[in-house]
mmCIF file of C-alpha atoms in Angstrom:
data_model
loop_
_atom_site.group_PDB
_atom_site.id
_atom_site.type_symbol
_atom_site.label_atom_id
_atom_site.label_comp_id
_atom_site.label_asym_id
_atom_site.label_seq_id
_atom_site.Cartn_x
_atom_site.Cartn_y
_atom_site.Cartn_z
ATOM 1 C CA UNK A 1 -23.419 -3.887 2.426
ATOM 2 C CA UNK A 2 -20.369 -2.876 0.909
ATOM 3 C CA UNK A 3 -18.054 -5.437 -1.245
ATOM 4 C CA UNK A 4 -15.355 -6.437 0.145
ATOM 5 C CA UNK A 5 -11.985 -6.056 -1.951
ATOM 6 C CA UNK A 6 -11.926 -8.839 -4.031
ATOM 7 C CA UNK A 7 -15.859 -8.815 -4.541
ATOM 8 C CA UNK A 8 -15.466 -5.103 -5.691
ATOM 9 C CA UNK A 9 -12.492 -5.991 -8.021
ATOM 10 C CA UNK A 10 -14.687 -8.655 -9.719
ATOM 11 C CA UNK A 11 -17.398 -6.273 -10.064
ATOM 12 C CA UNK A 12 -16.089 -3.584 -11.272
ATOM 13 C CA UNK A 13 -14.218 -5.764 -13.952
ATOM 14 C CA UNK A 14 -17.220 -7.160 -15.174
ATOM 15 C CA UNK A 15 -18.475 -3.483 -15.733
ATOM 16 C CA UNK A 16 -15.537 -1.140 -17.073
ATOM 17 C CA UNK A 17 -15.287 0.761 -19.568
ATOM 18 C CA UNK A 18 -12.179 2.665 -19.292
ATOM 19 C CA UNK A 19 -10.197 -0.081 -18.046
ATOM 20 C CA UNK A 20 -9.351 -3.673 -19.752
ATOM 21 C CA UNK A 21 -8.034 -6.720 -18.559
ATOM 22 C CA UNK A 22 -5.803 -8.406 -21.163
ATOM 23 C CA UNK A 23 -5.993 -12.086 -20.643
ATOM 24 C CA UNK A 24 -3.057 -12.864 -22.621
ATOM 25 C CA UNK A 25 -1.037 -10.537 -21.038
ATOM 26 C CA UNK A 26 -2.538 -11.937 -17.460
ATOM 27 C CA UNK A 27 -0.881 -15.494 -18.377
ATOM 28 C CA UNK A 28 2.513 -14.223 -19.725
ATOM 29 C CA UNK A 29 2.419 -12.286 -16.340
ATOM 30 C CA UNK A 30 1.522 -15.175 -14.221
ATOM 31 C CA UNK A 31 4.269 -17.536 -16.083
ATOM 32 C CA UNK A 32 6.942 -15.049 -14.992
ATOM 33 C CA UNK A 33 5.329 -14.794 -11.369
ATOM 34 C CA UNK A 34 5.490 -18.535 -11.310
ATOM 35 C CA UNK A 35 9.383 -18.965 -12.665
ATOM 36 C CA UNK A 36 10.023 -16.097 -9.905
ATOM 37 C CA UNK A 37 8.154 -18.291 -7.484
ATOM 38 C CA UNK A 38 10.736 -21.218 -8.440
ATOM 39 C CA UNK A 39 14.057 -19.013 -7.534
ATOM 40 C CA UNK A 40 12.581 -17.983 -4.212
ATOM 41 C CA UNK A 41 14.041 -14.575 -4.629
ATOM 42 C CA UNK A 42 11.967 -11.957 -5.776
ATOM 43 C CA UNK A 43 8.567 -13.342 -4.340
ATOM 44 C CA UNK A 44 8.754 -14.126 -0.692
ATOM 45 C CA UNK A 45 7.810 -12.633 2.734
ATOM 46 C CA UNK A 46 9.855 -8.924 2.907
ATOM 47 C CA UNK A 47 9.914 -7.782 6.301
ATOM 48 C CA UNK A 48 10.376 -4.159 6.830
ATOM 49 C CA UNK A 49 13.205 -4.946 9.795
ATOM 50 C CA UNK A 50 15.355 -6.043 6.778
ATOM 51 C CA UNK A 51 15.604 -2.546 4.954
ATOM 52 C CA UNK A 52 18.050 0.228 6.755
ATOM 53 C CA UNK A 53 15.019 2.535 8.151
ATOM 54 C CA UNK A 54 13.390 0.238 10.206
ATOM 55 C CA UNK A 55 14.614 1.249 13.717
ATOM 56 C CA UNK A 56 17.341 -1.309 15.148
ATOM 57 C CA UNK A 57 16.523 -3.337 18.289
ATOM 58 C CA UNK A 58 12.780 -2.403 18.787
ATOM 59 C CA UNK A 59 10.392 -4.402 21.405
ATOM 60 C CA UNK A 60 7.433 -6.148 19.756
ATOM 61 C CA UNK A 61 5.500 -3.388 21.034
ATOM 62 C CA UNK A 62 7.049 -0.652 19.592
ATOM 63 C CA UNK A 63 7.856 -2.301 15.918
ATOM 64 C CA UNK A 64 4.075 -3.031 15.965
ATOM 65 C CA UNK A 65 3.254 0.935 16.502
ATOM 66 C CA UNK A 66 6.297 1.449 14.114
ATOM 67 C CA UNK A 67 4.616 -0.542 11.187
ATOM 68 C CA UNK A 68 0.893 1.287 12.042
ATOM 69 C CA UNK A 69 2.499 4.507 12.714
ATOM 70 C CA UNK A 70 4.084 3.955 8.198
ATOM 71 C CA UNK A 71 0.689 2.526 7.365
ATOM 72 C CA UNK A 72 -0.973 5.089 8.586
ATOM 73 C CA UNK A 73 0.780 7.848 6.573
ATOM 74 C CA UNK A 74 1.103 5.437 3.602
ATOM 75 C CA UNK A 75 -0.539 7.842 0.745
ATOM 76 C CA UNK A 76 0.159 10.317 -1.713
ATOM 77 C CA UNK A 77 3.714 10.873 -2.343
ATOM 78 C CA UNK A 78 3.427 11.662 -6.072
ATOM 79 C CA UNK A 79 4.292 14.307 -7.873
ATOM 80 C CA UNK A 80 3.266 16.562 -11.196
ATOM 81 C CA UNK A 81 5.905 15.626 -14.018
ATOM 82 C CA UNK A 82 8.058 18.708 -13.591
ATOM 83 C CA UNK A 83 7.978 19.005 -10.278
ATOM 84 C CA UNK A 84 10.670 18.207 -7.442
ATOM 85 C CA UNK A 85 10.195 14.638 -5.672
ATOM 86 C CA UNK A 86 9.886 14.602 -1.819
ATOM 87 C CA UNK A 87 13.101 13.031 -1.290
ATOM 88 C CA UNK A 88 14.680 12.344 2.419
ATOM 89 C CA UNK A 89 18.592 11.840 2.999
ATOM 90 C CA UNK A 90 19.286 9.315 5.636
ATOM 91 C CA UNK A 91 23.046 8.259 6.486
ATOM 92 C CA UNK A 92 23.873 9.803 3.381
ATOM 93 C CA UNK A 93 21.585 7.502 1.246
ATOM 94 C CA UNK A 94 18.897 9.312 -0.598
ATOM 95 C CA UNK A 95 15.283 7.904 -0.664
ATOM 96 C CA UNK A 96 12.395 8.886 -2.408
ATOM 97 C CA UNK A 97 8.605 8.210 -2.449
ATOM 98 C CA UNK A 98 7.512 5.485 0.290
ATOM 99 C CA UNK A 99 10.893 4.991 1.886
ATOM 100 C CA UNK A 100 11.407 8.857 2.131
ATOM 101 C CA UNK A 101 8.545 8.693 4.541
ATOM 102 C CA UNK A 102 10.470 6.053 6.545
ATOM 103 C CA UNK A 103 13.616 7.690 6.573
ATOM 104 C CA UNK A 104 11.583 10.719 7.418
ATOM 105 C CA UNK A 105 10.157 9.097 10.373
ATOM 106 C CA UNK A 106 13.758 7.500 11.241
ATOM 107 C CA UNK A 107 15.231 10.349 11.657
ATOM 108 C CA UNK A 108 13.135 12.256 13.774
ATOM 109 C CA UNK A 109 12.844 9.214 16.087
ATOM 110 C CA UNK A 110 16.635 9.230 16.276
ATOM 111 C CA UNK A 111 16.006 13.028 16.787
ATOM 112 C CA UNK A 112 13.706 12.329 20.213
ATOM 113 C CA UNK A 113 10.665 12.475 18.325
ATOM 114 C CA UNK A 114 7.829 10.338 20.474
ATOM 115 C CA UNK A 115 6.831 8.333 17.554
ATOM 116 C CA UNK A 116 6.838 5.012 19.483
ATOM 117 C CA UNK A 117 4.104 6.409 21.920
ATOM 118 C CA UNK A 118 0.493 6.804 20.117
ATOM 119 C CA UNK A 119 -0.410 8.596 22.969
ATOM 120 C CA UNK A 120 1.496 11.449 21.974
ATOM 121 C CA UNK A 121 0.102 11.895 18.614
ATOM 122 C CA UNK A 122 -2.672 13.903 19.547
ATOM 123 C CA UNK A 123 -0.360 16.504 21.008
ATOM 124 C CA UNK A 124 1.551 17.184 17.838
ATOM 125 C CA UNK A 125 1.080 20.940 16.138
ATOM 126 C CA UNK A 126 1.614 21.194 12.198
ATOM 127 C CA UNK A 127 4.839 23.138 12.959
ATOM 128 C CA UNK A 128 5.783 19.547 14.339
ATOM 129 C CA UNK A 129 4.949 17.300 11.945
ATOM 130 C CA UNK A 130 6.138 20.013 9.463
ATOM 131 C CA UNK A 131 9.565 19.574 10.749
ATOM 132 C CA UNK A 132 9.665 16.176 10.753
ATOM 133 C CA UNK A 133 8.685 15.812 6.840
ATOM 134 C CA UNK A 134 10.655 18.585 5.471
ATOM 135 C CA UNK A 135 12.962 16.845 2.998
ATOM 136 C CA UNK A 136 15.668 17.558 0.265
ATOM 137 C CA UNK A 137 15.705 21.548 -0.712
ATOM 138 C CA UNK A 138 13.169 22.181 1.685
ATOM 139 C CA UNK A 139 10.627 20.297 0.155
ATOM 140 C CA UNK A 140 7.686 19.575 1.889
ATOM 141 C CA UNK A 141 5.320 15.971 1.788
ATOM 142 C CA UNK A 142 2.488 16.219 0.221
ATOM 143 C CA UNK A 143 -0.794 16.922 2.385
ATOM 144 C CA UNK A 144 0.778 17.411 5.505
ATOM 145 C CA UNK A 145 -2.491 18.654 7.157
ATOM 146 C CA UNK A 146 -4.307 15.317 6.188
ATOM 147 C CA UNK A 147 -1.056 13.461 7.818
ATOM 148 C CA UNK A 148 -1.590 15.824 11.306
ATOM 149 C CA UNK A 149 -5.133 14.870 11.030
ATOM 150 C CA UNK A 150 -4.385 10.826 10.746
ATOM 151 C CA UNK A 151 -1.562 11.585 13.646
ATOM 152 C CA UNK A 152 -4.618 13.162 15.948
ATOM 153 C CA UNK A 153 -6.908 10.227 15.068
ATOM 154 C CA UNK A 154 -5.112 7.432 15.536
ATOM 155 C CA UNK A 155 -3.713 8.588 18.690
ATOM 156 C CA UNK A 156 -7.195 9.810 20.081
ATOM 157 C CA UNK A 157 -8.602 6.288 19.179
ATOM 158 C CA UNK A 158 -5.730 4.017 20.358
ATOM 159 C CA UNK A 159 -5.650 5.901 23.965
ATOM 160 C CA UNK A 160 -9.398 5.240 24.241
ATOM 161 C CA UNK A 161 -9.877 1.909 22.645
ATOM 162 C CA UNK A 162 -6.245 0.071 22.969
ATOM 163 C CA UNK A 163 -4.448 1.732 26.178
ATOM 164 C CA UNK A 164 -2.112 3.435 23.482
ATOM 165 C CA UNK A 165 -1.070 0.989 21.612
ATOM 166 C CA UNK A 166 -1.628 -0.897 18.239
ATOM 167 C CA UNK A 167 -0.420 -4.174 19.724
ATOM 168 C CA UNK A 168 -3.725 -4.701 21.587
ATOM 169 C CA UNK A 169 -6.002 -4.132 18.118
ATOM 170 C CA UNK A 170 -3.641 -6.752 16.633
ATOM 171 C CA UNK A 171 -4.041 -8.876 19.859
ATOM 172 C CA UNK A 172 -7.460 -8.493 19.591
ATOM 173 C CA UNK A 173 -8.393 -9.830 16.021
ATOM 174 C CA UNK A 174 -7.101 -13.257 17.484
ATOM 175 C CA UNK A 175 -5.173 -14.136 13.987
ATOM 176 C CA UNK A 176 -7.889 -13.315 11.819
ATOM 177 C CA UNK A 177 -6.570 -10.832 8.499
ATOM 178 C CA UNK A 178 -10.179 -10.190 8.137
ATOM 179 C CA UNK A 179 -10.888 -9.370 11.911
ATOM 180 C CA UNK A 180 -8.397 -6.859 12.008
ATOM 181 C CA UNK A 181 -9.385 -5.388 8.388
ATOM 182 C CA UNK A 182 -12.574 -4.905 9.994
ATOM 183 C CA UNK A 183 -11.477 -3.236 13.318
ATOM 184 C CA UNK A 184 -8.860 -1.122 11.359
ATOM 185 C CA UNK A 185 -11.512 0.359 8.963
ATOM 186 C CA UNK A 186 -14.366 0.296 11.859
ATOM 187 C CA UNK A 187 -12.204 1.875 14.762
ATOM 188 C CA UNK A 188 -9.995 4.436 12.439
ATOM 189 C CA UNK A 189 -12.082 6.253 10.400
ATOM 190 C CA UNK A 190 -8.881 7.609 8.085
ATOM 191 C CA UNK A 191 -8.439 3.657 6.647
ATOM 192 C CA UNK A 192 -11.858 3.353 5.733
ATOM 193 C CA UNK A 193 -11.304 3.281 1.661
ATOM 194 C CA UNK A 194 -14.464 3.141 -0.509
ATOM 195 C CA UNK A 195 -16.560 4.681 -3.387
ATOM 196 C CA UNK A 196 -19.710 4.022 -5.374
ATOM 197 C CA UNK A 197 -19.460 2.649 -8.908
ATOM 198 C CA UNK A 198 -22.563 1.739 -10.788
ATOM 199 C CA UNK A 199 -24.726 1.957 -7.717
ATOM 200 C CA UNK A 200 -22.766 0.010 -5.373
ATOM 201 C CA UNK A 201 -20.523 0.145 -2.824
ATOM 202 C CA UNK A 202 -16.707 -0.847 -3.255
ATOM 203 C CA UNK A 203 -14.330 -0.756 -0.966
ATOM 204 C CA UNK A 204 -10.525 -1.130 -1.503
ATOM 205 C CA UNK A 205 -8.535 -0.784 1.791
ATOM 206 C CA UNK A 206 -5.661 -0.636 0.381
ATOM 207 C CA UNK A 207 -3.676 1.035 3.482
ATOM 208 C CA UNK A 208 -5.468 -1.315 6.132
ATOM 209 C CA UNK A 209 -4.564 -4.302 3.814
ATOM 210 C CA UNK A 210 -0.745 -3.221 3.576
ATOM 211 C CA UNK A 211 -0.990 -2.678 7.188
ATOM 212 C CA UNK A 212 -2.092 -6.327 7.515
ATOM 213 C CA UNK A 213 0.803 -7.505 4.894
ATOM 214 C CA UNK A 214 3.172 -5.642 6.483
ATOM 215 C CA UNK A 215 2.305 -6.962 9.893
ATOM 216 C CA UNK A 216 2.137 -10.445 8.683
ATOM 217 C CA UNK A 217 5.600 -10.201 6.918
ATOM 218 C CA UNK A 218 7.184 -8.224 9.851
ATOM 219 C CA UNK A 219 8.021 -11.794 11.809
ATOM 220 C CA UNK A 220 7.761 -13.618 8.661
ATOM 221 C CA UNK A 221 4.096 -15.105 9.462
ATOM 222 C CA UNK A 222 5.094 -16.221 12.726
ATOM 223 C CA UNK A 223 4.333 -15.378 16.575
ATOM 224 C CA UNK A 224 2.413 -12.079 15.977
ATOM 225 C CA UNK A 225 2.726 -12.165 12.448
ATOM 226 C CA UNK A 226 -0.069 -15.167 12.465
ATOM 227 C CA UNK A 227 -2.856 -15.002 10.241
ATOM 228 C CA UNK A 228 -4.789 -18.352 9.510
ATOM 229 C CA UNK A 229 -6.610 -16.266 7.063
ATOM 230 C CA UNK A 230 -3.903 -13.933 5.233
ATOM 231 C CA UNK A 231 -5.071 -15.359 2.002
ATOM 232 C CA UNK A 232 -8.206 -13.434 2.014
ATOM 233 C CA UNK A 233 -6.130 -10.242 1.847
ATOM 234 C CA UNK A 234 -6.362 -8.297 -1.684
ATOM 235 C CA UNK A 235 -3.790 -6.610 -3.150
ATOM 236 C CA UNK A 236 -2.953 -2.884 -2.452
ATOM 237 C CA UNK A 237 -4.819 -1.031 -5.283
ATOM 238 C CA UNK A 238 -2.329 2.346 -5.680
ATOM 239 C CA UNK A 239 -1.455 3.842 -8.399
ATOM 240 C CA UNK A 240 1.889 2.249 -8.994
ATOM 241 C CA UNK A 241 0.814 -1.337 -9.607
ATOM 242 C CA UNK A 242 -1.351 -0.531 -12.292
ATOM 243 C CA UNK A 243 1.756 0.909 -14.022
ATOM 244 C CA UNK A 244 3.656 -2.174 -13.671
ATOM 245 C CA UNK A 245 0.577 -4.064 -15.154
ATOM 246 C CA UNK A 246 0.342 -2.346 -18.677
ATOM 247 C CA UNK A 247 4.055 -2.599 -18.755
ATOM 248 C CA UNK A 248 3.529 -6.491 -19.373
ATOM 249 C CA UNK A 249 0.093 -6.213 -21.126
ATOM 250 C CA UNK A 250 -2.236 -7.251 -18.543
ATOM 251 C CA UNK A 251 -4.400 -3.764 -18.644
ATOM 252 C CA UNK A 252 -5.062 -1.300 -21.029
ATOM 253 C CA UNK A 253 -6.723 2.084 -20.931
ATOM 254 C CA UNK A 254 -9.292 3.550 -23.250
ATOM 255 C CA UNK A 255 -7.010 6.344 -25.477
ATOM 256 C CA UNK A 256 -8.964 9.254 -24.149
ATOM 257 C CA UNK A 257 -7.992 8.119 -20.259
ATOM 258 C CA UNK A 258 -4.240 7.559 -21.311
ATOM 259 C CA UNK A 259 -4.538 11.133 -22.726
ATOM 260 C CA UNK A 260 -5.433 12.465 -19.433
ATOM 261 C CA UNK A 261 -3.097 10.557 -17.450
ATOM 262 C CA UNK A 262 0.011 11.702 -20.139
ATOM 263 C CA UNK A 263 -1.174 15.168 -19.490
ATOM 264 C CA UNK A 264 -1.268 14.827 -16.044
ATOM 265 C CA UNK A 265 -4.848 15.540 -15.381
ATOM 266 C CA UNK A 266 -5.421 14.661 -11.287
ATOM 267 C CA UNK A 267 -8.499 12.446 -11.377
ATOM 268 C CA UNK A 268 -10.894 12.768 -8.370
ATOM 269 C CA UNK A 269 -11.164 10.308 -5.730
ATOM 270 C CA UNK A 270 -14.272 7.872 -6.557
ATOM 271 C CA UNK A 271 -14.401 9.027 -10.589
ATOM 272 C CA UNK A 272 -15.052 5.905 -12.564
ATOM 273 C CA UNK A 273 -12.025 5.962 -14.210
ATOM 274 C CA UNK A 274 -9.818 5.739 -11.102
ATOM 275 C CA UNK A 275 -12.276 3.304 -9.500
ATOM 276 C CA UNK A 276 -12.040 1.125 -12.824
ATOM 277 C CA UNK A 277 -7.870 1.401 -12.295
ATOM 278 C CA UNK A 278 -8.212 0.597 -9.185
ATOM 279 C CA UNK A 279 -10.686 -2.365 -9.213
ATOM 280 C CA UNK A 280 -9.033 -3.991 -12.357
ATOM 281 C CA UNK A 281 -6.030 -4.141 -10.621
ATOM 282 C CA UNK A 282 -7.432 -6.051 -7.802
ATOM 283 C CA UNK A 283 -8.955 -8.523 -10.025
ATOM 284 C CA UNK A 284 -5.806 -8.820 -12.076
ATOM 285 C CA UNK A 285 -3.945 -10.101 -9.045
ATOM 286 C CA UNK A 286 -6.980 -12.242 -8.177
ATOM 287 C CA UNK A 287 -6.488 -13.851 -11.814
ATOM 288 C CA UNK A 288 -2.394 -13.892 -11.406
ATOM 289 C CA UNK A 289 -2.720 -15.849 -8.053
ATOM 290 C CA UNK A 290 -5.532 -18.439 -9.298
ATOM 291 C CA UNK A 291 -3.204 -18.991 -12.537
ATOM 292 C CA UNK A 292 -0.026 -19.494 -10.877
ATOM 293 C CA UNK A 293 -1.553 -21.931 -7.926
ATOM 294 C CA UNK A 294 -3.395 -23.552 -10.855
ATOM 295 C CA UNK A 295 0.143 -24.106 -12.367
ATOM 296 C CA UNK A 296 1.870 -25.519 -8.954
ATOM 297 C CA UNK A 297 -0.809 -28.177 -8.697
ATOM 298 C CA UNK A 298 -0.130 -29.300 -12.287
ATOM 299 C CA UNK A 299 3.276 -29.866 -11.432
ATOM 300 C CA UNK A 300 3.068 -30.939 -8.019
ATOM 301 C CA UNK A 301 4.680 -27.926 -6.475
ATOM 302 C CA UNK A 302 4.078 -25.809 -3.261
ATOM 303 C CA UNK A 303 5.139 -22.484 -2.782
ATOM 304 C CA UNK A 304 4.057 -19.509 -0.648
ATOM 305 C CA UNK A 305 1.922 -17.477 -3.109
ATOM 306 C CA UNK A 306 -0.496 -14.692 -2.282
ATOM 307 C CA UNK A 307 -2.449 -11.544 -3.900
ATOM 308 C CA UNK A 308 0.177 -10.056 -0.824
ATOM 309 C CA UNK A 309 3.358 -11.307 -2.231
ATOM 310 C CA UNK A 310 2.183 -10.812 -5.989
ATOM 311 C CA UNK A 311 1.495 -7.229 -5.065
ATOM 312 C CA UNK A 312 4.926 -6.960 -2.988
ATOM 313 C CA UNK A 313 6.653 -7.925 -6.140
ATOM 314 C CA UNK A 314 5.017 -6.098 -8.748
ATOM 315 C CA UNK A 315 5.723 -2.829 -6.772
ATOM 316 C CA UNK A 316 9.425 -3.404 -5.892
ATOM 317 C CA UNK A 317 9.770 -4.430 -10.029
ATOM 318 C CA UNK A 318 8.207 -1.198 -10.514
ATOM 319 C CA UNK A 319 10.886 0.709 -8.312
ATOM 320 C CA UNK A 320 13.775 -1.373 -10.051
ATOM 321 C CA UNK A 321 12.758 -0.539 -13.794
ATOM 322 C CA UNK A 322 11.650 2.916 -12.802
ATOM 323 C CA UNK A 323 13.229 4.375 -16.089
ATOM 324 C CA UNK A 324 12.136 1.955 -18.184
ATOM 325 C CA UNK A 325 8.109 2.527 -17.165
ATOM 326 C CA UNK A 326 8.541 5.803 -16.851
ATOM 327 C CA UNK A 327 7.333 6.099 -20.401
ATOM 328 C CA UNK A 328 3.864 5.201 -18.565
ATOM 329 C CA UNK A 329 1.616 7.619 -17.026
ATOM 330 C CA UNK A 330 0.125 6.846 -13.764
ATOM 331 C CA UNK A 331 -2.871 7.953 -12.448
ATOM 332 C CA UNK A 332 -2.854 10.882 -10.048
ATOM 333 C CA UNK A 333 -5.606 11.668 -7.297
ATOM 334 C CA UNK A 334 -4.726 13.887 -4.179
ATOM 335 C CA UNK A 335 -6.066 11.303 -1.627
ATOM 336 C CA UNK A 336 -5.427 9.712 1.894
ATOM 337 C CA UNK A 337 -6.053 6.429 1.038
ATOM 338 C CA UNK A 338 -3.119 5.252 -1.252
#
């Protein structure tokens, strides 16, 4: 039996050799998160609808399919230190990383691509996807073949099991985040994100969980965005959040691991160093969430806070402070899982 992401984080951090959770740093960061919560600006339900790359005037069905499409392709945007980043221009603004994906898909939709009809995905060819994901200076998005395979898979499964729309999968979950997580990771193999560590099967399910988080935020927790157990979802173990956690002194790496990352050595998916970075990140955010709730209780205050919102805060913090955090190396893995 595989451990859940939260269980995996606790287990991995208890055995970790290359990565250490720093309790004082966690406490300090928890206080910062708590203060941000009170300000009510940087930690909140943030909907994709607020971003300029989100297509306007989508129906409920199309909006859900759009989020599912984004998260099916939400992986591997990093480049080696001296390589040009994948970037996309949309309406005079240049986007990199995840938002370059959003911008590329927005442009393709505007140019007539049938991206809101998953039944069409299985007919896409490599040259079709290459045309969608050619960025500035003809820079191609990483793992293009793997993205095509993901599109073929989700299109096939949605047509066979869900009448061609992810909204039916969402409805089948009956407002349960855990049920939706089970459906997504079972029916769509490209979302199943696991490893073996100290002879136990651990799971991270980054893309499946971020899908649930994005759907929860889409309509701000109301209507189709309602989940009765949303707090059971962990943070989304990627390569950027650890960078932020190190900057706050909540995580540290051994000298050997830090040297590997500084030298741009690509880690193998499932190797102990990678598993520990991801697992310890999950555990740090769980501890942050617990400490913040203890602060709220002590002060008789109540704010919406869970691992999803803390993750979002840390992810946007990293982007906003990219120049400051650039000196902190992040781990690089060629993977479809994050």
